[in-house]
Amino acid sequence: MKKNSTAPAPMKLYCSLFGHNYEVTKKVTSHVKEYTCKCCKRQLTTNSDGDLTELTPKFQEINSILEEMYLRRMERSPESV
């Protein structure tokens, strides 16, 4: 018996009728964030154009590298008071 990793049918129906209810799950940089729908658990991220895109393994890898570079840069930059 195969396990279904998608959301249950009532939650998918809710999202198809009323739209997704996204919340920010991870702030990669000040401009790039990852989002997850509270109902159906669909994951999205911001792409290079600023549009929302499905969070694929490729985008997960890009976001993790981007986050590392961003954090290193923030450590090096002088604190402005």
PDB file of C-alpha atoms in Angstrom:
ATOM      1  CA  MET A   1       0.000   0.000   0.000  1.00  0.00           C
ATOM      2  CA  LYS A   2       1.484   3.356  -1.048  1.00  0.00           C
ATOM      3  CA  LYS A   3       1.450   6.312   1.288  1.00  0.00           C
ATOM      4  CA  ASN A   4       0.087   9.530  -0.168  1.00  0.00           C
ATOM      5  CA  SER A   5       2.253  12.532   0.787  1.00  0.00           C
ATOM      6  CA  THR A   6      -0.226  15.137  -0.442  1.00  0.00           C
ATOM      7  CA  ALA A   7      -2.773  16.959   1.682  1.00  0.00           C
ATOM      8  CA  PRO A   8      -6.132  15.381   2.428  1.00  0.00           C
ATOM      9  CA  ALA A   9      -8.931  16.027  -0.055  1.00  0.00           C
ATOM     10  CA  PRO A  10     -10.921  18.463   2.160  1.00  0.00           C
ATOM     11  CA  MET A  11      -7.888  20.732   2.559  1.00  0.00           C
ATOM     12  CA  LYS A  12      -7.175  20.714  -1.180  1.00  0.00           C
ATOM     13  CA  LEU A  13     -10.816  21.545  -1.788  1.00  0.00           C
ATOM     14  CA  TYR A  14     -10.625  24.450   0.669  1.00  0.00           C
ATOM     15  CA  CYS A  15      -7.542  25.858  -1.089  1.00  0.00           C
ATOM     16  CA  SER A  16      -9.092  25.457  -4.528  1.00  0.00           C
ATOM     17  CA  LEU A  17     -12.242  27.305  -3.430  1.00  0.00           C
ATOM     18  CA  PHE A  18     -10.848  30.054  -1.194  1.00  0.00           C
ATOM     19  CA  GLY A  19      -7.179  30.200  -2.187  1.00  0.00           C
ATOM     20  CA  HIS A  20      -4.061  29.291  -0.252  1.00  0.00           C
ATOM     21  CA  ASN A  21      -3.250  30.651   3.191  1.00  0.00           C
ATOM     22  CA  TYR A  22       0.522  31.155   2.984  1.00  0.00           C
ATOM     23  CA  GLU A  23       2.759  31.925   5.931  1.00  0.00           C
ATOM     24  CA  VAL A  24       6.484  32.731   5.891  1.00  0.00           C
ATOM     25  CA  THR A  25       8.376  29.676   7.120  1.00  0.00           C
ATOM     26  CA  LYS A  26      11.934  30.849   6.452  1.00  0.00           C
ATOM     27  CA  LYS A  27      13.567  34.201   5.734  1.00  0.00           C
ATOM     28  CA  VAL A  28      16.515  33.433   3.459  1.00  0.00           C
ATOM     29  CA  THR A  29      17.479  37.090   2.926  1.00  0.00           C
ATOM     30  CA  SER A  30      15.621  40.354   3.356  1.00  0.00           C
ATOM     31  CA  HIS A  31      14.075  39.853  -0.108  1.00  0.00           C
ATOM     32  CA  VAL A  32      13.880  36.052  -0.466  1.00  0.00           C
ATOM     33  CA  LYS A  33      11.521  34.042   1.714  1.00  0.00           C
ATOM     34  CA  GLU A  34      10.025  30.564   1.759  1.00  0.00           C
ATOM     35  CA  TYR A  35       6.283  30.140   2.237  1.00  0.00           C
ATOM     36  CA  THR A  36       4.035  27.214   3.207  1.00  0.00           C
ATOM     37  CA  CYS A  37       0.260  26.984   2.914  1.00  0.00           C
ATOM     38  CA  LYS A  38      -1.277  26.322   6.323  1.00  0.00           C
ATOM     39  CA  CYS A  39      -3.934  24.036   4.844  1.00  0.00           C
ATOM     40  CA  CYS A  40      -2.400  21.919   2.077  1.00  0.00           C
ATOM     41  CA  LYS A  41       1.326  22.359   2.997  1.00  0.00           C
ATOM     42  CA  ARG A  42       2.240  23.591  -0.511  1.00  0.00           C
ATOM     43  CA  GLN A  43       5.687  25.232  -0.442  1.00  0.00           C
ATOM     44  CA  LEU A  44       6.747  28.263  -2.476  1.00  0.00           C
ATOM     45  CA  THR A  45       9.752  30.547  -2.627  1.00  0.00           C
ATOM     46  CA  THR A  46      10.591  33.882  -4.192  1.00  0.00           C
ATOM     47  CA  ASN A  47      12.491  33.604  -7.483  1.00  0.00           C
ATOM     48  CA  SER A  48      14.939  36.075  -9.042  1.00  0.00           C
ATOM     49  CA  ASP A  49      12.090  38.134 -10.539  1.00  0.00           C
ATOM     50  CA  GLY A  50      10.306  38.448  -7.191  1.00  0.00           C
ATOM     51  CA  ASP A  51       7.516  36.064  -8.191  1.00  0.00           C
ATOM     52  CA  LEU A  52       6.447  33.027  -6.177  1.00  0.00           C
ATOM     53  CA  THR A  53       7.724  29.693  -7.510  1.00  0.00           C
ATOM     54  CA  GLU A  54       7.221  26.085  -6.402  1.00  0.00           C
ATOM     55  CA  LEU A  55       9.935  25.108  -3.900  1.00  0.00           C
ATOM     56  CA  THR A  56      11.812  22.325  -5.699  1.00  0.00           C
ATOM     57  CA  PRO A  57      15.029  20.669  -4.489  1.00  0.00           C
ATOM     58  CA  LYS A  58      16.941  22.929  -6.887  1.00  0.00           C
ATOM     59  CA  PHE A  59      15.442  26.076  -5.320  1.00  0.00           C
ATOM     60  CA  GLN A  60      16.042  24.662  -1.806  1.00  0.00           C
ATOM     61  CA  GLU A  61      19.742  24.289  -2.648  1.00  0.00           C
ATOM     62  CA  ILE A  62      19.886  27.783  -4.167  1.00  0.00           C
ATOM     63  CA  ASN A  63      18.194  29.257  -1.081  1.00  0.00           C
ATOM     64  CA  SER A  64      20.559  27.513   1.341  1.00  0.00           C
ATOM     65  CA  ILE A  65      23.651  28.756  -0.529  1.00  0.00           C
ATOM     66  CA  LEU A  66      22.154  32.238  -0.818  1.00  0.00           C
ATOM     67  CA  GLU A  67      21.425  32.257   2.928  1.00  0.00           C
ATOM     68  CA  GLU A  68      25.013  31.265   3.770  1.00  0.00           C
ATOM     69  CA  MET A  69      26.407  34.021   1.547  1.00  0.00           C
ATOM     70  CA  TYR A  70      23.972  36.563   3.001  1.00  0.00           C
ATOM     71  CA  LEU A  71      24.844  35.657   6.601  1.00  0.00           C
ATOM     72  CA  ARG A  72      28.590  35.869   5.908  1.00  0.00           C
ATOM     73  CA  ARG A  73      28.138  39.252   4.300  1.00  0.00           C
ATOM     74  CA  MET A  74      26.079  40.529   7.231  1.00  0.00           C
ATOM     75  CA  GLU A  75      28.804  39.383   9.659  1.00  0.00           C
ATOM     76  CA  ARG A  76      31.448  41.343   7.714  1.00  0.00           C
ATOM     77  CA  SER A  77      29.440  44.528   7.277  1.00  0.00           C
ATOM     78  CA  PRO A  78      29.943  47.202   9.949  1.00  0.00           C
ATOM     79  CA  GLU A  79      27.062  47.674  12.330  1.00  0.00           C
ATOM     80  CA  SER A  80      25.275  50.952  11.701  1.00  0.00           C
ATOM     81  CA  VAL A  81      24.023  52.565  14.893  1.00  0.00           C
TER      82      VAL A  81
END
